[in-house]
Amino acid sequence: MPVAHAINTDSYLDPIEIEAHLKNVEYAILATPAPSHFKDTPIQFTIFLNTQDVFSQDIKDAILDKFCDENNITNPSEVMSQLMPVGFGRSAAQDTPMPLLLIKPEDQNSIPHTVMHVIDFLGDSDQFFEAKTEGLTGWSYSYGS
């Protein structure tokens, strides 16, 4: 498998740009290669729901099931589903800002962000062959009306 290379971020959206960027966004999905020792779940998925709602476990499970069904994702494991800080990185090489889950306190303190409901998990899907076989990271946005 090819080695995944980091995506260079030139800058980050500021809070006003984040708000404008997320207008009409329902969610974003990010797919990246999982660490190589996860053979049955070669893709790390992160779903960024454009909401700050707190969900019950039943609702979290239903949302994950829906995404897995719609994207032919199998073997979801290592699931984390909660409100998290999310930044958006810009790069001249990318058409849209890359959503970034901010885990480290220093990133949360230095990168402008918003809070979103994030579902992060490992899985498998032939629909995300770029991440699965080519070692690439990709993301897409889904827009509502």
Coordinates of N, CA, C and O in Angstrom, one line a residue:
M1 N 0.9 -1.2 0.0 CA 0.0 0.0 0.0 C 0.9 1.2 0.0 O 1.9 1.3 0.7
P2 N 0.5 2.3 -0.8 CA 1.3 3.5 -0.8 C 1.3 4.2 0.6 O 0.4 4.0 1.3
V3 N 2.3 4.9 0.8 CA 2.4 5.7 2.1 C 1.6 6.9 2.0 O 1.6 7.7 1.0
A4 N 0.7 7.2 2.9 CA -0.1 8.4 3.0 C 0.8 9.6 3.3 O 1.6 9.5 4.2
H5 N 0.6 10.7 2.6 CA 1.3 11.9 2.9 C 0.4 12.9 3.5 O -0.8 13.0 3.1
A6 N 0.9 13.8 4.4 CA 0.1 14.8 5.0 C -0.4 15.8 4.0 O 0.4 16.1 3.0
I7 N -1.6 16.3 4.2 CA -2.1 17.4 3.3 C -1.6 18.7 3.9 O -1.8 19.0 5.1
N8 N -0.9 19.5 3.1 CA -0.4 20.8 3.6 C -1.6 21.8 3.7 O -2.3 21.9 2.8
T9 N -1.6 22.4 4.9 CA -2.6 23.4 5.1 C -2.0 24.8 5.1 O -1.0 25.0 5.8
D10 N -2.5 25.6 4.2 CA -1.9 27.0 4.0 C -2.5 27.9 5.1 O -1.7 28.8 5.6
S11 N -3.7 27.7 5.5 CA -4.4 28.6 6.5 C -5.6 27.9 7.0 O -6.0 26.9 6.5
Y12 N -6.3 28.5 7.9 CA -7.5 28.0 8.5 C -8.6 29.0 8.4 O -8.3 30.3 8.4
L13 N -9.8 28.6 8.2 CA -10.9 29.5 8.2 C -11.1 30.1 9.5 O -10.9 29.5 10.6
D14 N -11.4 31.4 9.5 CA -11.7 32.1 10.8 C -13.1 31.9 11.2 O -13.9 31.3 10.4
P15 N -13.6 32.2 12.4 CA -14.9 31.9 12.8 C -16.0 32.5 11.9 O -17.0 31.8 11.6
I16 N -15.9 33.6 11.3 CA -16.9 34.2 10.4 C -16.9 33.4 9.1 O -17.9 33.0 8.5
E17 N -15.7 33.0 8.6 CA -15.6 32.1 7.4 C -16.2 30.7 7.6 O -16.8 30.2 6.7
I18 N -16.0 30.2 8.8 CA -16.5 28.9 9.2 C -18.1 29.0 9.1 O -18.7 28.1 8.5
E19 N -18.6 30.0 9.7 CA -20.1 30.1 9.7 C -20.6 30.2 8.3 O -21.6 29.6 7.9
A20 N -20.0 31.0 7.4 CA -20.4 31.1 6.0 C -20.2 29.8 5.3 O -21.1 29.4 4.5
H21 N -19.1 29.2 5.5 CA -18.8 27.9 4.9 C -19.8 26.8 5.2 O -20.2 26.0 4.3
L22 N -20.3 26.8 6.4 CA -21.2 25.8 6.9 C -22.7 26.1 6.6 O -23.5 25.2 6.8
K23 N -23.0 27.2 6.0 CA -24.3 27.6 5.6 C -24.9 26.5 4.6 O -24.2 26.3 3.6
N24 N -26.0 25.9 5.0 CA -26.6 24.9 4.2 C -25.9 23.5 4.1 O -26.3 22.6 3.4
V25 N -24.8 23.4 4.9 CA -24.1 22.1 5.0 C -24.8 21.2 6.0 O -25.1 21.6 7.1
E26 N -25.2 20.0 5.6 CA -25.8 19.0 6.5 C -24.7 18.3 7.2 O -24.8 18.1 8.4
Y27 N -23.7 17.8 6.4 CA -22.6 17.1 7.0 C -21.4 17.1 6.1 O -21.6 17.3 4.9
A28 N -20.3 16.7 6.6 CA -19.1 16.4 5.8 C -18.6 15.0 6.2 O -18.8 14.6 7.4
I29 N -18.0 14.3 5.3 CA -17.5 13.0 5.6 C -16.0 13.0 5.1 O -15.7 13.5 4.0
L30 N -15.1 12.5 6.0 CA -13.7 12.5 5.7 C -13.3 11.0 5.7 O -13.7 10.3 6.7
A31 N -12.6 10.5 4.7 CA -12.1 9.2 4.7 C -10.5 9.2 4.6 O -10.0 9.9 3.7
T32 N -9.9 8.5 5.4 CA -8.4 8.5 5.4 C -7.9 7.1 5.7 O -8.7 6.3 6.4
P33 N -6.8 6.7 5.3 CA -6.3 5.3 5.6 C -6.2 5.1 7.1 O -5.6 6.0 7.8
A34 N -6.6 4.0 7.6 CA -6.5 3.6 9.0 C -5.0 3.1 9.2 O -4.4 2.7 8.2
P35 N -4.6 3.1 10.4 CA -3.3 2.4 10.6 C -3.2 1.0 10.1 O -4.2 0.3 10.1
S36 N -2.1 0.6 9.6 CA -2.0 -0.7 8.8 C -2.4 -1.9 9.6 O -2.8 -2.9 9.1
H37 N -2.3 -1.9 10.9 CA -2.6 -3.1 11.7 C -4.1 -3.3 11.8 O -4.6 -4.3 12.3
F38 N -5.0 -2.4 11.3 CA -6.4 -2.6 11.3 C -6.8 -3.2 9.9 O -7.3 -2.5 9.0
K39 N -6.5 -4.4 9.7 CA -6.7 -5.1 8.4 C -8.1 -5.2 7.9 O -8.5 -5.0 6.8
D40 N -9.0 -5.4 8.9 CA -10.5 -5.6 8.6 C -11.2 -4.3 8.5 O -12.3 -4.2 8.0
T41 N -10.6 -3.2 8.9 CA -11.2 -1.9 8.9 C -10.1 -0.9 8.4 O -9.6 -0.1 9.2
P42 N -9.8 -0.9 7.1 CA -8.7 -0.2 6.5 C -8.9 1.3 6.4 O -8.0 2.1 6.0
I43 N -10.1 1.8 6.7 CA -10.4 3.2 6.5 C -10.9 3.8 7.8 O -11.7 3.3 8.5
Q44 N -10.4 5.0 8.1 CA -10.9 5.8 9.2 C -11.8 6.8 8.6 O -11.5 7.6 7.8
F45 N -13.1 6.8 9.1 CA -14.1 7.7 8.7 C -14.4 8.7 9.8 O -14.4 8.3 11.0
T46 N -14.6 9.9 9.4 CA -15.0 11.0 10.3 C -16.2 11.7 9.7 O -16.1 12.2 8.6
I47 N -17.3 11.6 10.4 CA -18.5 12.3 9.9 C -18.7 13.5 10.8 O -18.8 13.4 12.0
F48 N -18.8 14.7 10.1 CA -19.0 16.0 10.8 C -20.4 16.4 10.6 O -20.7 16.9 9.5
L49 N -21.3 16.3 11.6 CA -22.7 16.7 11.5 C -22.8 18.2 11.8 O -22.2 18.6 12.9
N50 N -23.4 19.0 11.0 CA -23.5 20.4 11.2 C -24.6 20.7 12.3 O -25.6 21.3 12.0
T51 N -24.3 20.2 13.5 CA -25.2 20.5 14.6 C -24.4 20.4 15.9 O -23.4 19.8 16.0
Q52 N -25.0 21.1 16.9 CA -24.4 21.1 18.2 C -25.3 20.3 19.2 O -25.2 20.4 20.4
D53 N -26.3 19.6 18.6 CA -27.3 18.9 19.4 C -26.6 17.7 20.1 O -25.6 17.1 19.5
V54 N -27.1 17.4 21.3 CA -26.6 16.2 22.0 C -27.6 15.1 21.7 O -28.8 15.3 21.9
F55 N -27.1 13.9 21.3 CA -28.0 12.8 20.9 C -27.9 11.7 21.9 O -26.9 11.5 22.5
S56 N -29.0 11.0 22.1 CA -29.1 9.8 22.9 C -28.3 8.7 22.1 O -28.0 8.8 20.9
Q57 N -27.9 7.6 22.8 CA -27.2 6.5 22.2 C -28.0 5.9 21.1 O -27.4 5.6 20.0
D58 N -29.3 5.8 21.2 CA -30.2 5.3 20.2 C -30.1 6.1 18.9 O -30.0 5.5 17.8
I59 N -30.1 7.4 19.0 CA -30.0 8.3 17.9 C -28.6 8.2 17.3 O -28.5 8.1 16.0
K60 N -27.6 8.2 18.1 CA -26.2 8.0 17.6 C -26.1 6.7 16.7 O -25.5 6.7 15.6
D61 N -26.6 5.6 17.3 CA -26.6 4.4 16.6 C -27.3 4.4 15.2 O -26.8 3.9 14.2
A62 N -28.5 5.1 15.2 CA -29.3 5.2 14.0 C -28.5 6.0 13.0 O -28.6 5.7 11.8
I63 N -27.9 7.1 13.4 CA -27.2 7.9 12.4 C -26.0 7.1 11.8 O -25.8 7.1 10.6
L64 N -25.2 6.4 12.7 CA -24.1 5.6 12.2 C -24.6 4.5 11.2 O -24.1 4.4 10.1
D65 N -25.7 3.9 11.6 CA -26.3 2.8 10.7 C -26.7 3.4 9.3 O -26.4 2.8 8.3
K66 N -27.3 4.6 9.4 CA -27.7 5.2 8.1 C -26.5 5.5 7.2 O -26.5 5.3 6.0
F67 N -25.5 6.1 7.8 CA -24.3 6.4 7.0 C -23.6 5.2 6.5 O -23.2 5.1 5.3
C68 N -23.6 4.1 7.3 CA -23.0 2.9 6.8 C -23.8 2.3 5.7 O -23.2 1.8 4.7
D69 N -25.1 2.3 5.8 CA -26.0 1.8 4.8 C -25.8 2.6 3.5 O -25.7 2.0 2.4
E70 N -25.8 3.9 3.6 CA -25.8 4.7 2.4 C -24.4 4.7 1.7 O -24.3 4.9 0.5
N71 N -23.4 4.4 2.4 CA -22.0 4.4 1.8 C -21.4 3.0 1.7 O -20.2 2.9 1.5
N72 N -22.2 2.0 1.9 CA -21.7 0.6 1.9 C -20.5 0.4 2.8 O -19.5 -0.2 2.4
I73 N -20.6 0.9 4.0 CA -19.5 0.8 5.0 C -19.8 -0.4 5.8 O -20.9 -0.6 6.4
T74 N -18.8 -1.3 5.9 CA -18.9 -2.5 6.7 C -18.0 -2.5 7.9 O -17.0 -1.7 7.9
N75 N -18.2 -3.3 8.9 CA -17.3 -3.5 10.1 C -17.1 -2.2 10.8 O -15.9 -2.0 11.3
P76 N -18.1 -1.4 11.1 CA -17.7 -0.2 11.9 C -17.3 -0.6 13.3 O -17.9 -1.4 13.9
S77 N -16.1 0.0 13.7 CA -15.6 -0.3 15.0 C -14.9 0.9 15.6 O -14.6 1.9 14.9
E78 N -14.5 0.8 16.8 CA -13.8 1.9 17.5 C -14.6 3.2 17.3 O -14.0 4.3 17.0
V79 N -15.9 3.2 17.6 CA -16.7 4.3 17.3 C -16.7 5.4 18.4 O -16.8 5.0 19.6
M80 N -16.5 6.6 18.1 CA -16.6 7.7 19.0 C -17.6 8.7 18.4 O -17.6 9.0 17.2
S81 N -18.6 9.1 19.2 CA -19.7 9.9 18.7 C -20.0 11.0 19.8 O -20.6 10.6 20.8
Q82 N -19.6 12.2 19.5 CA -19.8 13.3 20.5 C -19.5 14.6 19.9 O -19.0 14.7 18.8
L83 N -19.9 15.7 20.7 CA -19.6 17.0 20.3 C -18.1 17.2 20.4 O -17.4 16.9 21.4
M84 N -17.5 17.8 19.4 CA -16.0 18.0 19.3 C -15.7 19.3 18.6 O -16.5 19.7 17.7
P85 N -14.5 19.9 18.9 CA -14.1 21.1 18.1 C -13.6 20.7 16.7 O -12.9 19.7 16.6
V86 N -14.0 21.5 15.7 CA -13.7 21.2 14.3 C -13.2 22.5 13.7 O -13.8 23.5 13.7
G87 N -12.0 22.4 13.1 CA -11.4 23.5 12.3 C -11.5 23.1 10.8 O -11.9 22.0 10.5
F88 N -11.2 24.1 10.0 CA -11.2 23.9 8.6 C -10.0 24.4 7.9 O -9.7 25.6 8.0
G89 N -9.2 23.5 7.3 CA -7.9 23.9 6.7 C -8.1 24.2 5.3 O -8.8 23.5 4.5
R90 N -7.4 25.2 4.8 CA -7.3 25.6 3.4 C -6.0 25.3 2.8 O -5.0 25.4 3.5
S91 N -6.1 24.9 1.5 CA -4.9 24.6 0.8 C -5.1 25.0 -0.7 O -6.2 24.8 -1.2
A92 N -4.1 25.6 -1.3 CA -4.3 26.0 -2.7 C -4.6 24.8 -3.6 O -5.2 24.9 -4.7
A93 N -4.2 23.6 -3.1 CA -4.3 22.4 -3.9 C -5.7 21.8 -3.8 O -6.1 20.8 -4.5
Q94 N -6.6 22.3 -2.9 CA -7.9 21.7 -2.6 C -9.0 22.7 -3.0 O -8.9 23.9 -2.9
D95 N -10.1 22.1 -3.5 CA -11.3 22.9 -3.9 C -12.1 23.4 -2.7 O -12.7 24.4 -2.7
T96 N -12.1 22.6 -1.6 CA -12.9 22.9 -0.5 C -12.1 22.8 0.8 O -11.1 22.0 0.8
P97 N -12.4 23.5 1.8 CA -11.6 23.4 3.1 C -11.8 22.0 3.7 O -12.8 21.3 3.6
M98 N -10.7 21.4 4.2 CA -10.7 20.1 4.8 C -11.1 20.2 6.3 O -10.5 21.0 7.1
P99 N -12.2 19.5 6.7 CA -12.6 19.5 8.1 C -11.5 18.8 8.9 O -11.0 17.8 8.5
L100 N -11.2 19.4 10.1 CA -10.2 18.8 10.9 C -10.7 18.6 12.3 O -11.1 19.6 13.0
L101 N -10.7 17.4 12.8 CA -11.1 17.1 14.2 C -9.9 17.5 15.1 O -8.8 17.1 14.9
L102 N -10.2 18.5 16.0 CA -9.1 19.0 16.8 C -9.1 18.3 18.2 O -10.0 18.5 19.0
I103 N -8.2 17.4 18.3 CA -8.1 16.5 19.5 C -7.1 17.2 20.6 O -7.4 17.2 21.7
K104 N -6.0 17.7 20.1 CA -5.0 18.2 21.0 C -5.4 19.6 21.5 O -5.8 20.4 20.8
P105 N -5.2 19.8 22.9 CA -5.6 21.1 23.4 C -4.8 22.2 22.7 O -5.4 23.3 22.6
E106 N -3.5 22.0 22.4 CA -2.8 23.1 21.7 C -3.5 23.5 20.3 O -3.5 24.6 19.9
D107 N -4.0 22.5 19.6 CA -4.7 22.8 18.4 C -6.0 23.5 18.6 O -6.4 24.4 17.9
Q108 N -6.7 23.1 19.7 CA -8.0 23.7 20.1 C -7.8 25.2 20.4 O -8.6 26.0 20.2
N109 N -6.6 25.5 21.0 CA -6.3 26.8 21.4 C -5.7 27.7 20.3 O -5.8 28.9 20.4
S110 N -5.2 27.1 19.3 CA -4.5 27.9 18.2 C -5.2 27.9 16.9 O -5.0 28.8 16.1
I111 N -6.2 27.0 16.7 CA -6.9 26.9 15.4 C -8.3 27.3 15.6 O -9.0 26.8 16.4
P112 N -8.8 28.3 14.8 CA -10.2 28.7 14.9 C -11.1 27.5 14.6 O -10.8 26.7 13.7
H113 N -12.2 27.4 15.4 CA -13.0 26.2 15.2 C -14.5 26.5 15.6 O -14.8 27.5 16.2
T114 N -15.3 25.5 15.3 CA -16.7 25.5 15.8 C -16.9 24.1 16.4 O -16.1 23.2 16.3
V115 N -18.0 24.0 17.1 CA -18.3 22.7 17.7 C -19.3 22.0 16.8 O -20.3 22.6 16.4
M116 N -19.1 20.7 16.5 CA -20.0 19.9 15.7 C -20.1 18.6 16.3 O -19.3 18.1 17.1
H117 N -21.2 17.9 16.0 CA -21.3 16.5 16.4 C -20.5 15.6 15.4 O -20.7 15.7 14.2
V118 N -19.5 14.9 16.0 CA -18.5 14.2 15.2 C -18.7 12.7 15.5 O -18.8 12.3 16.7
I119 N -18.7 11.9 14.4 CA -18.7 10.4 14.6 C -17.5 10.0 13.9 O -17.3 10.1 12.7
D120 N -16.6 9.4 14.7 CA -15.3 8.9 14.1 C -15.2 7.4 14.4 O -15.5 6.9 15.5
F121 N -14.8 6.7 13.3 CA -14.8 5.2 13.4 C -14.0 4.6 12.3 O -13.6 5.2 11.3
L122 N -13.6 3.3 12.5 CA -12.9 2.6 11.5 C -13.9 1.7 10.8 O -14.9 1.3 11.4
G123 N -13.7 1.4 9.5 CA -14.6 0.6 8.7 C -14.0 0.2 7.4 O -12.8 0.5 7.2
D124 N -14.8 -0.3 6.5 CA -14.3 -0.8 5.2 C -15.4 -0.4 4.2 O -16.6 -0.5 4.5
S125 N -15.0 0.0 3.0 CA -16.0 0.3 1.9 C -15.2 0.4 0.6 O -14.2 1.1 0.6
D126 N -15.7 -0.3 -0.4 CA -15.1 -0.2 -1.7 C -15.4 1.1 -2.4 O -14.8 1.5 -3.3
Q127 N -16.4 1.9 -1.8 CA -16.7 3.2 -2.4 C -15.7 4.2 -2.1 O -15.6 5.3 -2.7
F128 N -14.8 3.9 -1.1 CA -13.7 4.9 -0.8 C -12.4 4.3 -1.1 O -11.5 4.2 -0.3
F129 N -12.2 3.8 -2.4 CA -11.0 3.1 -2.8 C -9.8 4.0 -2.7 O -8.7 3.5 -2.5
E130 N -10.0 5.3 -2.8 CA -8.8 6.2 -2.7 C -8.1 6.1 -1.4 O -6.9 6.0 -1.3
A131 N -8.9 6.0 -0.3 CA -8.4 5.8 1.0 C -7.9 4.4 1.2 O -6.9 4.1 1.8
K132 N -8.7 3.4 0.7 CA -8.5 2.0 1.0 C -7.3 1.5 0.2 O -6.4 0.8 0.8
T133 N -7.1 1.8 -1.1 CA -6.1 1.2 -1.9 C -5.0 2.1 -2.3 O -3.9 1.7 -2.5
E134 N -5.3 3.4 -2.3 CA -4.3 4.4 -2.8 C -3.6 5.2 -1.7 O -2.7 6.0 -1.9
G135 N -4.1 5.0 -0.4 CA -3.5 5.7 0.7 C -3.8 7.2 0.7 O -3.1 8.0 1.3
L136 N -4.9 7.6 0.1 CA -5.2 9.1 0.0 C -6.3 9.4 1.0 O -7.2 8.6 1.4
T137 N -6.3 10.7 1.4 CA -7.4 11.3 2.2 C -8.3 12.1 1.3 O -7.9 12.8 0.4
G138 N -9.6 11.9 1.6 CA -10.6 12.7 0.8 C -11.8 13.1 1.7 O -12.0 12.5 2.7
W139 N -12.5 14.1 1.3 CA -13.7 14.5 2.0 C -14.7 15.1 1.0 O -14.3 15.5 -0.1
S140 N -15.9 15.1 1.5 CA -17.0 15.7 0.7 C -18.0 16.3 1.6 O -18.1 15.9 2.8
Y141 N -18.8 17.2 1.1 CA -19.8 17.9 1.9 C -21.1 17.6 1.3 O -21.3 17.4 0.1
S142 N -22.2 17.5 2.1 CA -23.5 17.3 1.7 C -24.3 18.5 2.1 O -24.3 18.9 3.3
Y143 N -25.0 19.0 1.1 CA -25.8 20.3 1.4 C -27.3 20.1 1.4 O -27.8 19.3 0.6
G144 N -27.9 20.8 2.3 CA -29.4 20.7 2.3 C -30.0 21.9 1.6 O -29.2 22.6 0.9
S145 N -31.2 22.1 1.7 CA -31.9 23.1 0.9 C -31.8 24.5 1.6 O -31.5 24.6 2.7

